[in-house]
Every structure is written in structure tokens, then in C-alpha cells.
Coordinates of C-alpha atoms and ligand atoms in Angstrom, one line a residue:
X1 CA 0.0 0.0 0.0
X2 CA 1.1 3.8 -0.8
X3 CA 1.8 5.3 1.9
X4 CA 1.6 9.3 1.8
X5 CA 2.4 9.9 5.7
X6 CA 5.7 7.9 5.7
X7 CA 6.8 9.1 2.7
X8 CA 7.4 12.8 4.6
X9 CA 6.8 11.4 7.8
X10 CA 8.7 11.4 10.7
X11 CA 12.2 10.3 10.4
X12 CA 13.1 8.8 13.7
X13 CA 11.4 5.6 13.8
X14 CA 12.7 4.5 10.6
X15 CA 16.3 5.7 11.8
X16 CA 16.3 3.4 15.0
X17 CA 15.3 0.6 12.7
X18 CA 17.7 1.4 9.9
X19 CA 20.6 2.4 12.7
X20 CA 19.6 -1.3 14.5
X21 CA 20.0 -3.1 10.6
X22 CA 23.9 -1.0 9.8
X23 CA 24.8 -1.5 13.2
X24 CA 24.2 -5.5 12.8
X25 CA 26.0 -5.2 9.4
X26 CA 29.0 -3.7 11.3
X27 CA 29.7 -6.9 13.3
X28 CA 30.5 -8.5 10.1
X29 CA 28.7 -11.7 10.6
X30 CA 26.8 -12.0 7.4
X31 CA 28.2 -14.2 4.2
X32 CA 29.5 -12.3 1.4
X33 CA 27.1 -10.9 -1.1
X34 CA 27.6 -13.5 -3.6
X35 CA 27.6 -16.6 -2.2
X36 CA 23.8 -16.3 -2.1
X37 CA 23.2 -13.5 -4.6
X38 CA 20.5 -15.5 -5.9
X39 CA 18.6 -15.1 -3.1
X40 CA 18.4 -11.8 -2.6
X41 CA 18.3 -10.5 -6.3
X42 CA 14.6 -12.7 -6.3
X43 CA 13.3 -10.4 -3.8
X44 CA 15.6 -6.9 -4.2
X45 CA 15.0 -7.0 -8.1
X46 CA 11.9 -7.6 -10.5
X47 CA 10.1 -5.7 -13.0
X48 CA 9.5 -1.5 -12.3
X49 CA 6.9 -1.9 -9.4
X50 CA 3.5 -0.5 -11.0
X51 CA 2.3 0.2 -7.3
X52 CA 4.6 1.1 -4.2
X53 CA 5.8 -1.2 -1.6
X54 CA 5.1 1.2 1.2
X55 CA 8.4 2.5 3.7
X56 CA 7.5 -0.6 6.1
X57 CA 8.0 -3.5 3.9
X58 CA 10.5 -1.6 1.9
X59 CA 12.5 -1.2 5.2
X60 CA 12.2 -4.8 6.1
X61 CA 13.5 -5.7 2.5
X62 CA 17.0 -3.2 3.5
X63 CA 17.3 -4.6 6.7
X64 CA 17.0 -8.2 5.8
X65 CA 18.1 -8.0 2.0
X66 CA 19.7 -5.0 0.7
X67 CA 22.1 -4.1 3.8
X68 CA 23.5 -7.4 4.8
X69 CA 24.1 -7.7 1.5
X70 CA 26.6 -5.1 1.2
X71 CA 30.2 -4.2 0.7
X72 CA 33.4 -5.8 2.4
X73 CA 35.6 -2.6 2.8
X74 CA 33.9 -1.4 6.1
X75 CA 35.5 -4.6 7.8
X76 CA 38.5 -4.1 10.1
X77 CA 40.4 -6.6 8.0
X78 CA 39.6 -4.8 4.7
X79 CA 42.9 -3.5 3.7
X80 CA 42.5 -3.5 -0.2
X81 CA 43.1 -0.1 -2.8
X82 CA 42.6 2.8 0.0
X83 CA 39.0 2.9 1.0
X84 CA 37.6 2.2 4.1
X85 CA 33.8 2.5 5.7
X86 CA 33.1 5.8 7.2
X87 CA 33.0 6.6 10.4
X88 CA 30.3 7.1 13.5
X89 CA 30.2 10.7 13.1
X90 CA 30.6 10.8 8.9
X91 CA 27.4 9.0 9.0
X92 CA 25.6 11.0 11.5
X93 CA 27.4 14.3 9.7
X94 CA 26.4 13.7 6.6
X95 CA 22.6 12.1 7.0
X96 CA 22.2 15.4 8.7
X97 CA 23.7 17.5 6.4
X98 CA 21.3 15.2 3.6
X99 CA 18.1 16.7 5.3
X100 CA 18.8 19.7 6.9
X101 CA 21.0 21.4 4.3
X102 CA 20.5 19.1 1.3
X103 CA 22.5 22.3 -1.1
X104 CA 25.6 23.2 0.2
X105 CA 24.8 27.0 -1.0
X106 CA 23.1 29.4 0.8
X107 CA 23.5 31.3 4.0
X108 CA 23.4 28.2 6.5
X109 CA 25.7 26.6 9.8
X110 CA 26.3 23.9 6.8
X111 CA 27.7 26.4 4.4
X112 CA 29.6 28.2 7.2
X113 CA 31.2 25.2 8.1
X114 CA 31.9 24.5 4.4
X115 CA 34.8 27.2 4.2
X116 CA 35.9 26.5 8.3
X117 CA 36.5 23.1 8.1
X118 CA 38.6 24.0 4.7
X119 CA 41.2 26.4 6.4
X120 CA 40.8 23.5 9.4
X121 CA 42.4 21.1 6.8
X122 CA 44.9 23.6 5.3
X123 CA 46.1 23.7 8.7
X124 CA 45.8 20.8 9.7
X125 CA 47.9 19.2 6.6
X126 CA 50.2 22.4 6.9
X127 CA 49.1 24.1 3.4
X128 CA 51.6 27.1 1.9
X129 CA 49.6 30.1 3.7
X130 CA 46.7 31.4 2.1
X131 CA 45.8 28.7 0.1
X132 CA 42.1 28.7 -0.4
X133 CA 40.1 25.1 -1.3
X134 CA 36.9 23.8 -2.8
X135 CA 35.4 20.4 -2.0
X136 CA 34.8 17.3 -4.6
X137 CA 33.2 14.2 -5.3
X138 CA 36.7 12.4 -4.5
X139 CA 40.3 12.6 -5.6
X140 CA 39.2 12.3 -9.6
X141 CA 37.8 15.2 -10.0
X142 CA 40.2 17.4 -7.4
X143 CA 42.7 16.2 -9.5
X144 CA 40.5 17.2 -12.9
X145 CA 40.0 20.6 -10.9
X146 CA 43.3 21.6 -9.8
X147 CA 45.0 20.4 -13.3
X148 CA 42.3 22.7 -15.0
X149 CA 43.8 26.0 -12.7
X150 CA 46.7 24.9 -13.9
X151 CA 45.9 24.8 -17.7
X152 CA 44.2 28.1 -17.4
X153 CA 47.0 29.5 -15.4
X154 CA 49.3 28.2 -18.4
X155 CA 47.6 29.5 -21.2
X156 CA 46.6 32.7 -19.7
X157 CA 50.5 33.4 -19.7
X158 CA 50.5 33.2 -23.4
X159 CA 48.0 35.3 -23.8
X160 CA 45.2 32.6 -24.3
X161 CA 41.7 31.9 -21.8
X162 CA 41.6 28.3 -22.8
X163 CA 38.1 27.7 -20.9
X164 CA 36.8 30.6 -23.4
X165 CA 38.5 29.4 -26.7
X166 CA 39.8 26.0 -26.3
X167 CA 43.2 24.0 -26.4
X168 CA 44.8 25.2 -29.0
X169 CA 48.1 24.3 -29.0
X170 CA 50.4 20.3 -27.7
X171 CA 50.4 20.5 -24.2
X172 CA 52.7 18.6 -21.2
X173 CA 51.7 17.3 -18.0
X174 CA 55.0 15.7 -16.2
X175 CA 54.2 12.9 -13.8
X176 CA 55.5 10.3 -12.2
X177 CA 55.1 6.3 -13.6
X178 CA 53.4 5.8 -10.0
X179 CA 51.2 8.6 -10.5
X180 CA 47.7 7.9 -10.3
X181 CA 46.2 7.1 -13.8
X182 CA 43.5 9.7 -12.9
X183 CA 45.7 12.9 -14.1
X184 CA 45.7 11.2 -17.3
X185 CA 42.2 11.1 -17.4
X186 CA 42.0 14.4 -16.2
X187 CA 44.3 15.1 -19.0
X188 CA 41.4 13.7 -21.8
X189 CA 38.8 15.3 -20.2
X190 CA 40.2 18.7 -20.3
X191 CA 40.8 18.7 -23.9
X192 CA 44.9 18.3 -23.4
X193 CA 45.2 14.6 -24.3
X194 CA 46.1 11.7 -22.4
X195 CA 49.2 11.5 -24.7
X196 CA 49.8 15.2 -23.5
X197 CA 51.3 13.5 -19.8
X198 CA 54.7 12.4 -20.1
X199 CA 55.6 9.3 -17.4
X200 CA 58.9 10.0 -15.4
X201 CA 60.6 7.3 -14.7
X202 CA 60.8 6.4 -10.6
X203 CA 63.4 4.8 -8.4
X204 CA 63.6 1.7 -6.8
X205 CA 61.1 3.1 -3.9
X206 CA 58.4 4.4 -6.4
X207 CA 59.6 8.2 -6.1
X208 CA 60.1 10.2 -9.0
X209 CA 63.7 10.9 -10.2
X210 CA 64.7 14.5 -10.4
X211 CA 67.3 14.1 -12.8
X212 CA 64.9 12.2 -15.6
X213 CA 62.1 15.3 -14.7
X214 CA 64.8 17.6 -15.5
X215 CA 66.0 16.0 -18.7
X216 CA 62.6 15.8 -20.1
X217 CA 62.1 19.6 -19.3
X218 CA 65.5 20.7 -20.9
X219 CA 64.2 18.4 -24.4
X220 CA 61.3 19.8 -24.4
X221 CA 62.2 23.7 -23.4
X222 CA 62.9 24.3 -27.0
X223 CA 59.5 22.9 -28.4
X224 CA 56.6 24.3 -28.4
X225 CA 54.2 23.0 -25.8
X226 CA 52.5 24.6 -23.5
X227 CA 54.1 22.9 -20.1
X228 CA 50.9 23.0 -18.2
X229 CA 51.7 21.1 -14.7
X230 CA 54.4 19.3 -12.9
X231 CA 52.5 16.5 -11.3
X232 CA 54.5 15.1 -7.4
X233 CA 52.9 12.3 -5.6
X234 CA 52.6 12.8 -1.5
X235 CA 51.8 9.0 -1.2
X236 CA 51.5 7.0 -4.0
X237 CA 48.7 4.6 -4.4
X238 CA 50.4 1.3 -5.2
X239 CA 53.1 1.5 -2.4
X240 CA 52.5 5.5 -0.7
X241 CA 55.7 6.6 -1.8
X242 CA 56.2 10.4 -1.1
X243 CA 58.6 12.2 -4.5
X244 CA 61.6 14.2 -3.3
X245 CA 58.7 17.2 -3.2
X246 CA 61.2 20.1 -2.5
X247 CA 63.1 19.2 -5.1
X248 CA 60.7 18.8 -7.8
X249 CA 59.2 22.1 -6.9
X250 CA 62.3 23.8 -7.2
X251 CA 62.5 22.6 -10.8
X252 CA 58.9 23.5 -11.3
X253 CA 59.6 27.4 -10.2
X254 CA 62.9 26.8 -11.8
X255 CA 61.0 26.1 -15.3
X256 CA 58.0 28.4 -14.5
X257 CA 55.3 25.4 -14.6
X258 CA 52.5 24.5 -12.1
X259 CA 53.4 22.5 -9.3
X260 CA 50.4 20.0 -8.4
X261 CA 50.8 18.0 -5.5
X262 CA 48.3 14.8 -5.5
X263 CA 48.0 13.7 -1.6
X264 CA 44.6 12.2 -2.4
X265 CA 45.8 9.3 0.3
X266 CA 48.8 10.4 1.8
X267 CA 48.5 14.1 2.7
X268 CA 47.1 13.1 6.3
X269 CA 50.5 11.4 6.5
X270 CA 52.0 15.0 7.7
X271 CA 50.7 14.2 11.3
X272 CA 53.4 12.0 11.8
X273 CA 56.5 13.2 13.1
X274 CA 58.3 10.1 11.7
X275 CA 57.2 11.3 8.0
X276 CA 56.9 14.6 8.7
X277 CA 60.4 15.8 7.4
X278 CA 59.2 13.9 3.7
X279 CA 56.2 16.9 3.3
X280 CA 59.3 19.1 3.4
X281 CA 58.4 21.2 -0.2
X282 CA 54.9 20.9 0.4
X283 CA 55.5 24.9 0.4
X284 CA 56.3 25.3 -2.9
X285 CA 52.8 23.8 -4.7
X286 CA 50.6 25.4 -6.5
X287 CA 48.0 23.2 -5.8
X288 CA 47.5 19.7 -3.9
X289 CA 44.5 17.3 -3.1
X290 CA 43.1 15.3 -0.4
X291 CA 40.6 13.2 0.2
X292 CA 38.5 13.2 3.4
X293 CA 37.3 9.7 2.3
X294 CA 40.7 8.1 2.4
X295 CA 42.1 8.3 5.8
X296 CA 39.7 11.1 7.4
X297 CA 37.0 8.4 7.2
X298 CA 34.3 10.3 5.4
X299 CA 31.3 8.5 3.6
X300 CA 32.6 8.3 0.1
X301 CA 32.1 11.4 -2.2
X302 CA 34.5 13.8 -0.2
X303 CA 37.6 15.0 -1.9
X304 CA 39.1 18.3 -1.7
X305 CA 41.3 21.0 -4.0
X306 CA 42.9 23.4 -2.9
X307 CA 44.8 26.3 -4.7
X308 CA 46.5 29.4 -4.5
X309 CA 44.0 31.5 -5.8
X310 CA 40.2 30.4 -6.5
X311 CA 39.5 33.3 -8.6
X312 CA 41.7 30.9 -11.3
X313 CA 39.1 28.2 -11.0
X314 CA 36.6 31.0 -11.7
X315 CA 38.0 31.7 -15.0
X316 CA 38.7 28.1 -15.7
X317 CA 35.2 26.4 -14.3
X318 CA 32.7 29.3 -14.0
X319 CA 29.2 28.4 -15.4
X320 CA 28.1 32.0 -16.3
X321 CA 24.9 33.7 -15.8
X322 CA 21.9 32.6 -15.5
X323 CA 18.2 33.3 -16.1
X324 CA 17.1 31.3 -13.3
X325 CA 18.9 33.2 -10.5
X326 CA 18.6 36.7 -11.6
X327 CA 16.8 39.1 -8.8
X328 CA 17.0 35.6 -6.5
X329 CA 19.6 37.1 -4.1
X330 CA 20.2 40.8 -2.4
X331 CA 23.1 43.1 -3.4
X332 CA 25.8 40.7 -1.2
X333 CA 28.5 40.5 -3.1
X334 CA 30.7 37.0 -3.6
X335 CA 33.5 37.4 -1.3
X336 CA 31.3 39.7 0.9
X337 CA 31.3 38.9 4.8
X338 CA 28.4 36.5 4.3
X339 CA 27.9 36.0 8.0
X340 CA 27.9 39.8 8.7
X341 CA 24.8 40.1 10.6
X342 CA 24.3 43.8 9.4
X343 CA 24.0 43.1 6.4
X344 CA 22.2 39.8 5.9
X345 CA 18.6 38.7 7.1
X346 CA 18.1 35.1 5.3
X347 CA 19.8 32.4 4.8
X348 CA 18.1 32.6 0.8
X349 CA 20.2 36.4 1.0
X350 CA 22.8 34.6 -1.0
X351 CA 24.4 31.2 -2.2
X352 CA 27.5 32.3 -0.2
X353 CA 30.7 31.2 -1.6
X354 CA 30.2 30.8 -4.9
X355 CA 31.7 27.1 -4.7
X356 CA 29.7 26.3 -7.9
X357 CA 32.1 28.2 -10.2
X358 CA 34.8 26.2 -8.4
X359 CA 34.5 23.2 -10.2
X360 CA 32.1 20.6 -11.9
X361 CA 29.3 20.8 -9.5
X362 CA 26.2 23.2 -9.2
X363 CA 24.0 21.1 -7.0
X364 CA 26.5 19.3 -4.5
X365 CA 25.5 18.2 -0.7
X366 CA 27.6 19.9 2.3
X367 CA 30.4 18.2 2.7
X368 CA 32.3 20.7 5.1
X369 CA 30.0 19.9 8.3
X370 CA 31.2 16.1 7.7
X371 CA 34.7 17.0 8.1
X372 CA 34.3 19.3 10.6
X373 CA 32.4 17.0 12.7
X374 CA 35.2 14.6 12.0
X375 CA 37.6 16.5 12.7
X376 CA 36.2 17.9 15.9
X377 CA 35.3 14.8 17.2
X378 CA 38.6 13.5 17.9
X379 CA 40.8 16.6 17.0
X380 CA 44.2 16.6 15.7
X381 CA 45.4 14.0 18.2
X382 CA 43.0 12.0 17.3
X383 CA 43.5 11.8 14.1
X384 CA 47.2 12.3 14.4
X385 CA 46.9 9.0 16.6
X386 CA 45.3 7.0 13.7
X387 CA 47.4 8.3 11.3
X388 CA 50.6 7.2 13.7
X389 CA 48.9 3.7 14.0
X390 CA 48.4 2.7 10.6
X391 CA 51.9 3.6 9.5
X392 CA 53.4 1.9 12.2
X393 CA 51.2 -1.1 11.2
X394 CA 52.6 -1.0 7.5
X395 CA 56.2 -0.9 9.7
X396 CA 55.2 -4.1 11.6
X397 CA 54.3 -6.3 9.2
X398 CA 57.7 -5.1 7.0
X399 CA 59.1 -6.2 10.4
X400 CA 57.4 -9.5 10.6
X401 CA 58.3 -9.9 7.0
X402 CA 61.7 -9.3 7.6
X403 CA 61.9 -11.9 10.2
X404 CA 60.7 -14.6 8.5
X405 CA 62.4 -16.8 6.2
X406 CA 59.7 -17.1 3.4
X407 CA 58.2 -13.3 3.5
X408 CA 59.8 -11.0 1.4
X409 CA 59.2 -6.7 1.7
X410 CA 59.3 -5.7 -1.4
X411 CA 59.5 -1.9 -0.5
X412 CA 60.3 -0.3 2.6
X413 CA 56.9 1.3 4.1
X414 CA 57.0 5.0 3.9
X415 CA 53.3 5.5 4.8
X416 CA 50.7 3.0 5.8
X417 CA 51.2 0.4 2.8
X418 CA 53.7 -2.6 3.0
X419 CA 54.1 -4.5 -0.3
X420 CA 55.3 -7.9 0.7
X421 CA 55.2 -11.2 -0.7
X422 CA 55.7 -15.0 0.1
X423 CA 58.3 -16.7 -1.5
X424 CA 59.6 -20.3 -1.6
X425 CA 62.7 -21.7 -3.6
X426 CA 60.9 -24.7 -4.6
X427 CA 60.4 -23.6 -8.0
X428 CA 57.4 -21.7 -7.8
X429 CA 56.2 -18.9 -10.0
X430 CA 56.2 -16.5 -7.4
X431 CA 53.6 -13.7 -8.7
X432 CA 51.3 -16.7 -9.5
X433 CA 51.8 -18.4 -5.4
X434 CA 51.1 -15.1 -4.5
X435 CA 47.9 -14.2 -6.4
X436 CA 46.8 -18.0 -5.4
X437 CA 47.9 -16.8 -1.9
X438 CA 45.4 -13.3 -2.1
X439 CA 42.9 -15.1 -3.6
X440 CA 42.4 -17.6 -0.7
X441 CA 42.6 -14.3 1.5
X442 CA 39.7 -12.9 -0.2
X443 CA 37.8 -16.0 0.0
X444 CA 38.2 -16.5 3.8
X445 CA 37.3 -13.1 4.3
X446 CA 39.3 -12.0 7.3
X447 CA 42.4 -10.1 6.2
X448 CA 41.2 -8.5 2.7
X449 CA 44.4 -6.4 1.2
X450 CA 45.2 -6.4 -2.6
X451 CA 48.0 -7.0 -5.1
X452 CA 50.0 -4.5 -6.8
X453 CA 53.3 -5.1 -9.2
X454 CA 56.3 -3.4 -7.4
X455 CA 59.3 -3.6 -9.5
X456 CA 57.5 -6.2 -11.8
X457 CA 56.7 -8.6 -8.5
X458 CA 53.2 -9.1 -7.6
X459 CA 52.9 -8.5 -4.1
X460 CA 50.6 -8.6 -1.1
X461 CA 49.7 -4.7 -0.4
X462 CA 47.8 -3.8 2.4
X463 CA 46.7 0.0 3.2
X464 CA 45.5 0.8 6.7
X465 CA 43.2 3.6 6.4
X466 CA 40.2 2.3 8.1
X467 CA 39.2 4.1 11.5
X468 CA 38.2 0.6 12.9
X469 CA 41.5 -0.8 11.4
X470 CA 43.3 -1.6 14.5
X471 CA 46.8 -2.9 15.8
X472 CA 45.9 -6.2 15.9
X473 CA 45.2 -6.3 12.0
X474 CA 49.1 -6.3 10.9
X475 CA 49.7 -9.4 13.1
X476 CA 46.7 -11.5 11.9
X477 CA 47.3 -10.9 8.3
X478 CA 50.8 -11.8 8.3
X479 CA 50.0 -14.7 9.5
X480 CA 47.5 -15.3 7.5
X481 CA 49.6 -15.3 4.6
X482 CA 52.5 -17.8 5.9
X483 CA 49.7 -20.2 7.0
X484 CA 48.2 -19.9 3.2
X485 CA 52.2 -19.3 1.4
X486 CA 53.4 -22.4 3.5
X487 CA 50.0 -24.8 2.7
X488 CA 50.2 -24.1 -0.9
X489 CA 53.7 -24.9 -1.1
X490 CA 53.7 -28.0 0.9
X491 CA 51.2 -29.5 -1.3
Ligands
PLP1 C1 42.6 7.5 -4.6 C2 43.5 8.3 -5.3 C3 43.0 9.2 -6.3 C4 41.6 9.1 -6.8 O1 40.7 9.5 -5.8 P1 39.2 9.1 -5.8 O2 38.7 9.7 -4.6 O3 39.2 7.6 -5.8 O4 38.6 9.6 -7.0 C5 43.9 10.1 -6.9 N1 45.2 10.1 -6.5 C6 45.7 9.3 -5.6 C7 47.2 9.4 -5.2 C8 44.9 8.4 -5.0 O5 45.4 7.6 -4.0

């Protein structure tokens, strides 16, 4: 039956029973999705319902169907790629922000907190002074956004507004080989080319060489591209690797080109003292990324840009007038004191910062109260104590590696990622032991990391990033894999 009242009705009953279903997905007792998918797609699926359900049954089909049935990554164990469940206050942050401020414009707490927990996070990661950020759907597109400053930046210095006119000329992106493969696809989107991003080669620990960046830029001084970035990895995503960074941006200012720092996963990793000394450079960018959703613990859909100088990413991402909000607002100005008490009556005065001409997103939920709330939940020690942890989990299982006879590190932890591997000299294919050996991993469920190629070895890679990812995590995945390495060999 259709059920007008429920479907505005009161939120709170339905929020007990939905918190009572996630919290019983949380213990981690159900079977993965897919060893009975059958059995859930027959109820969950079917033809476009000609008449509703109604919010009671529906609930009862999330709690007993749809949420059980979910992902792996919010479990303890779940070490693969760098994603991890949110945590407590994520959720709570941003179900709130979902129905009491589902825009992230106007003149709200939400939107205030939009542009606080920003210079929080500049702080916090320890951002050149004055740099000013915008918030994303993830790392992609902070990466698409602060690579499209940089083209406009580039081409404005020739005389050309690229965002009016187009590309019109070859253009290079310099990168690492371990940089993510998103700035190349942030290189196709914005009209430069994928082939426009030149690979440098790296070093035995997955950091950029200098000396090969600055061979490529003294070839290519005398050509005519239009040198649009210098891209630096502060963690990279196969083994979180931090590039020399003052040194690279020393060459960038040296050769006048855009210095982009990519910390999508790693940036948090300046709350370490141990690591600290390796953000050394961070100075010199002229833009980096985060992401809140990495190892802040966000819900998924929170990444973060930040650059010298957003009225850049005006001129390279504004949408232009339009009909629709003419005579919608007062005379406040953009980059008026919003909050000014004076001035301002509603919170419908004004849209605030104009975070829309920003980047790729007019309508976009309020994601600064979630990282607020996050961060002011447990602080910076807090999350300086996470951040501490995980590393020195990535340290203890190189450690436990080192001290056994058939575990091999194949790269020295900088951050919280150890790439290790079994090995055997009994004549084994060693990548193909060690994908057998990952594959019974996933299978039992427990200890989920993934594999990576370091050097052209496929190894065991686990990334502690999860807020519920604790101590005990390193120990029982190590042993994991010599209980699986040493049965498989044995056979
Ligand atoms: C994860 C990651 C990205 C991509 O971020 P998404 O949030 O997944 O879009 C980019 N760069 C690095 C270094 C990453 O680790």
C-alpha cells in the first residue's frame, strides 16, 4: 500500500530501525554478497513496481536483503586499494547535512562550516599560507579541478583563456610512472590529451627521479608545448611513496610550470612526526589534493582541492549567468562577509561562496560539516593517533616480514602500505603463489588487502586507512599469509 504519511513522515522511527540493521551489518557476521546472490536479487529485483511497496515493507527488505548484502571494505580486515567504511560521526554528519541542508549553497551553519573546516584542513595538513580550497566528489575530480587551474594558469601566460577558446596548441603534463592514472584522465577530459602527460621514470622506492624530470624539461624547453603542470605524488597509491617534493618544486619554479601536488591518500601522512620531514616542499605547490574519504574516514564522495587562488578556478570552471537566478539574491556581493549580521537577514540572501564556479558541480550536498564534525570529534590527536597507527602497522608487518624466512618486503613502508610477498625456492612462479595466496585471502574473508606489481613482483599490499582498522590487524594478516604461502607450497 502507498503510503503518503511515511513518505514525509517522521524520520526517527525508521532511523532506530535502519541504525539497529547497519549496526548489525558492522559486526560483520553475514556471508559475502555472492555466495547467495541468488537469493536476494529474487526479492531486491523484478520488473519497475507499478504500485509502491510502502516505507514498512521496503525497510524490512533493506534490513533483511539490501544491507547485509553489502560491501566488504567497512570490515576491520579490509585493507584493499585505500578505502575504508566511514566513520560514526561521517554518517551521522552527513545524514544530517542530507536533510537539513541538502544544497551546500546558501547562507546556512552547513555552508559556514563549508569554508571553516577547509582552512581546518589547510592547517591541519600544513598548506603554503593562504591557500584557499573547494570540495569534490573524490580525488578524480580534485585532480581534474586543480589540473584545469593549472591549464588556465598556463595558457593565460601566453595570452590565451583556454576555458573561453579551447586548447589550441600540444600540451605537457609531467608525472611520475606511480602517479595515479586519474591525471591522465584528467588530461582527456580537459581537452589536453592523455598522450599530453609524459611518465617519469621512478626509483627503486616508487619516487620520481629529479634528474629524468629535468631531462625531459631541458628536451622539451625548445618545443613548443605549452608545459601546463608538474604533477609530485605525496603517497602513491600502489606503495605510498612520497617524491623528493622540495626538489621537484624547485624545478617547477625553476622552469615556470605549475606545481600540483596529488596527496589524495597520503597528505594526512604529515601528522606524523616520523614522516613529517618527507612533506618538506609541500610549500612550494601550486595546488595539492586530499581526500576526506581516504584516511579522514568520510562516507565516500569527499575529496578536496585546494589552490593558490580560487578566482583561477573561476576563469577556468565558471558556469556564467543565469536566467534562473537573476533578482534571487540581495546586493551581497561574492567574497562579501556572508555571516555579517548587518547586512544579511536570510539564509536565501545569497548562495554564499560561490563554490559552484569552483569546479564541476552546481548542485553538491555539504560536505564541510562532515569534516568538521570529523575532525572535531577526535581533534588533531586524534587523528594524528590514527594516522601514527596505521603507518606503524605497515612498519610491523615489513618487520614480521623481515623476520621470516619465506616473507619478502618488497618496499620499505613509507606511509601506511607494506608490499610484501611470500616466497619459496621450490620452483614456484612467485607472482602466480602469490595471487593463489590473495585469492584464498579474499575467500576466507578476514584479512582483505590487494595486489600490486612493485618492481614487476606481484605483491601482497595492504593500506591501513580504516578508523576501525586496528593494531591487531598487521599481526593476523601476516599470519594469514604464511599459514596460506606455506600450505600451498607444501602441497
Ligand atoms: C585514490 C587516489 C586518487 C583518486 O581518488 P578518488 O577519490 O578515488 O577519485 C587520486 N590520486 C591518488 C594518489 C589516490 O590515491
Amino acid at each position: 500500500m502507498h503510503n503518503e504519511k511515511a513518505e514525509c513522515g517522521a524520520l526517527s522511527p525508521y532511523l532506530k530501525k535502519i541504525g539497529e540493521y547497519l549496526d548489525d551489518y558492522l559486526l560483520f557476521k553475514h556471508p559475502d554478497a555472492m555466495n547467495h546472490a541468488l537469493s536476494w536479487q529474487r526479492v531486491l529485483g523484478g520488473e519497475l513496481p507499478e504500485t509502491g511497496l510502502g516505507i514498512d515493507a521496503l525497510l524490512k527488505d533493506m534490513g533483511q536483503y539490501l544491507i547485509p548484502n553489502g560491501s566488504q571494505i567497512p570490515k576491520p580486515g579490509c585493507t584493499s586499494f585505500i578505502t575504508t567504511g566511514a566513520s560514526t560521526i561521517g554518517v551521522l554528519a552527513s545524514l544530517s547535512g542530507s536533510v537539513a541542508a541538502p544544497q551546500r549553497l546558501g547562507l546556512t551553519a552547513f555552508n559556514y562550516l563549508e569554508a571553516l573546516s577547509l582552512e581546518w584542513m589547510a592547517e591541519l595538513f600544513e598548506l603554503p599560507q593562504g591557500m584557499q580550497g573547494v570540495y569534490t566528489s573524490g580525488g578524480s575530480t580534485a585532480n581534474l579541478i586543480a589540473l584545469g587551474a593549472a591549464r588556465q594558469a598556463a595558457f593565460e601566460t601566453i595570452g590565451i583563456d583556454v576555458a573561453e577558446d579551447g586548447v589550441q596548441k600540444t600540451c605537457r603534463i609531467y608525472c611520475s610512472a606511480a602517479a595515479h592514472r586519474t591525471i591522465h584522465r584528467a588530461a582527456a577530459a580537459l581537452g589536453l590529451g592523455r598522450s599530453s602527460v609524459v611518465d617519469i621514470p621512478v626509483d627503486e622506492q616508487g619516487c620520481l627521479c629529479p634528474i629524468a624530470l629535468e631531462q625531459q624539461l631541458e628536451a622539451d624547453s625548445n618545443k613548443n608545448f605549452v608545459a601546463i603542470a608538474i604533477v609530485a605524488n605525496a603517497g602513491t597509491t600502489d606503495s605510498g611513496s612520497i617524491d623528493p617534493l622540495r626538489v621537484i618544486g624547485e624545478l617547477a619554479h625553476q622552469f615556470g610550470i605549475w606545481y600540483h601536488i596529488d596527496g589524495a591518500y597520503g597528505l594526512p601522512g604529515i601528522l606524523d612526526p616520523s614522516v613529517r620531514p618527507l612533506f618538506d616542499g609541500l610549500v612550494l605547490a601550486d595546488s595539492v589534493i586530499v581526500d576526506p574519504h581516504k584516511w579522514l574516514g568520510a562516507p565516500i564522495g569527499i575529496g578536496a582541492a585546494y589552490v593558490r587562488n580560487r578566482s583561477l578556478l573561476e576563469r577556468a570552471f565558471s558556469q556564467g549567468s543565469a536566467h534562473y537566478l537573476e533578482g534571487s539574491f540581495t546586493e551581497i556581493k561574492a567574497n562579501d562577509d556572508y555571516y555579517n549580521h548587518d547586512k544579511t537577514t536570510s539564509s536565501m540572501d545569497s548562495m554564499g561562496t560561490p563554490y559552484s564556479d569552483y569546479g564541476l558541480e552546481l548542485s553538491a550536498p555539504s560536505r564541510g560539516a562532515v569534516v568538521w564534525a570529523i575532525i572535531r570529534e577526535i581533534g588533531k590527536e586524534g587523528l594524528t593517533e590514527r594516522v601514527c597507527r596505521h603507518n606503524a602497522m605497515a612498519r610491523k608487518v615489513a618487520d614480521l616480514a623481515n623476520n621470516h624466512p619465506n616473507l619478502e618486503v618488497a618496499q620499505k613502508p613509507t606511509l601506511s602500505i607494506c608490499c610484501f610477498r611470500y616466497v619459496s625456492d621450490n620452483g614456484f612462479d612467485l607472482n602466480e603463489l602469490n595471487r593463489q595466496i590473495h585469492r584464498q585471502m579474499v575467500l576466507n574473508g578476514r584479512n582483505i588487502p590487494s595486489t600490486t606489481l612493485i618492481n614487476g613482483k606481484l605483491v601482497i599490499r595492504p593500506c591501513f586507512v580504516g578508523a576501525r582498522t586496528s593494531w591487531k590487524q598487521a599481526q593476523t594478516l601476516v599470519d594469514e599469509v604464511i599459514e596460506l604461502g606455506d600450505l600451498i607450497t607444501s602441497k
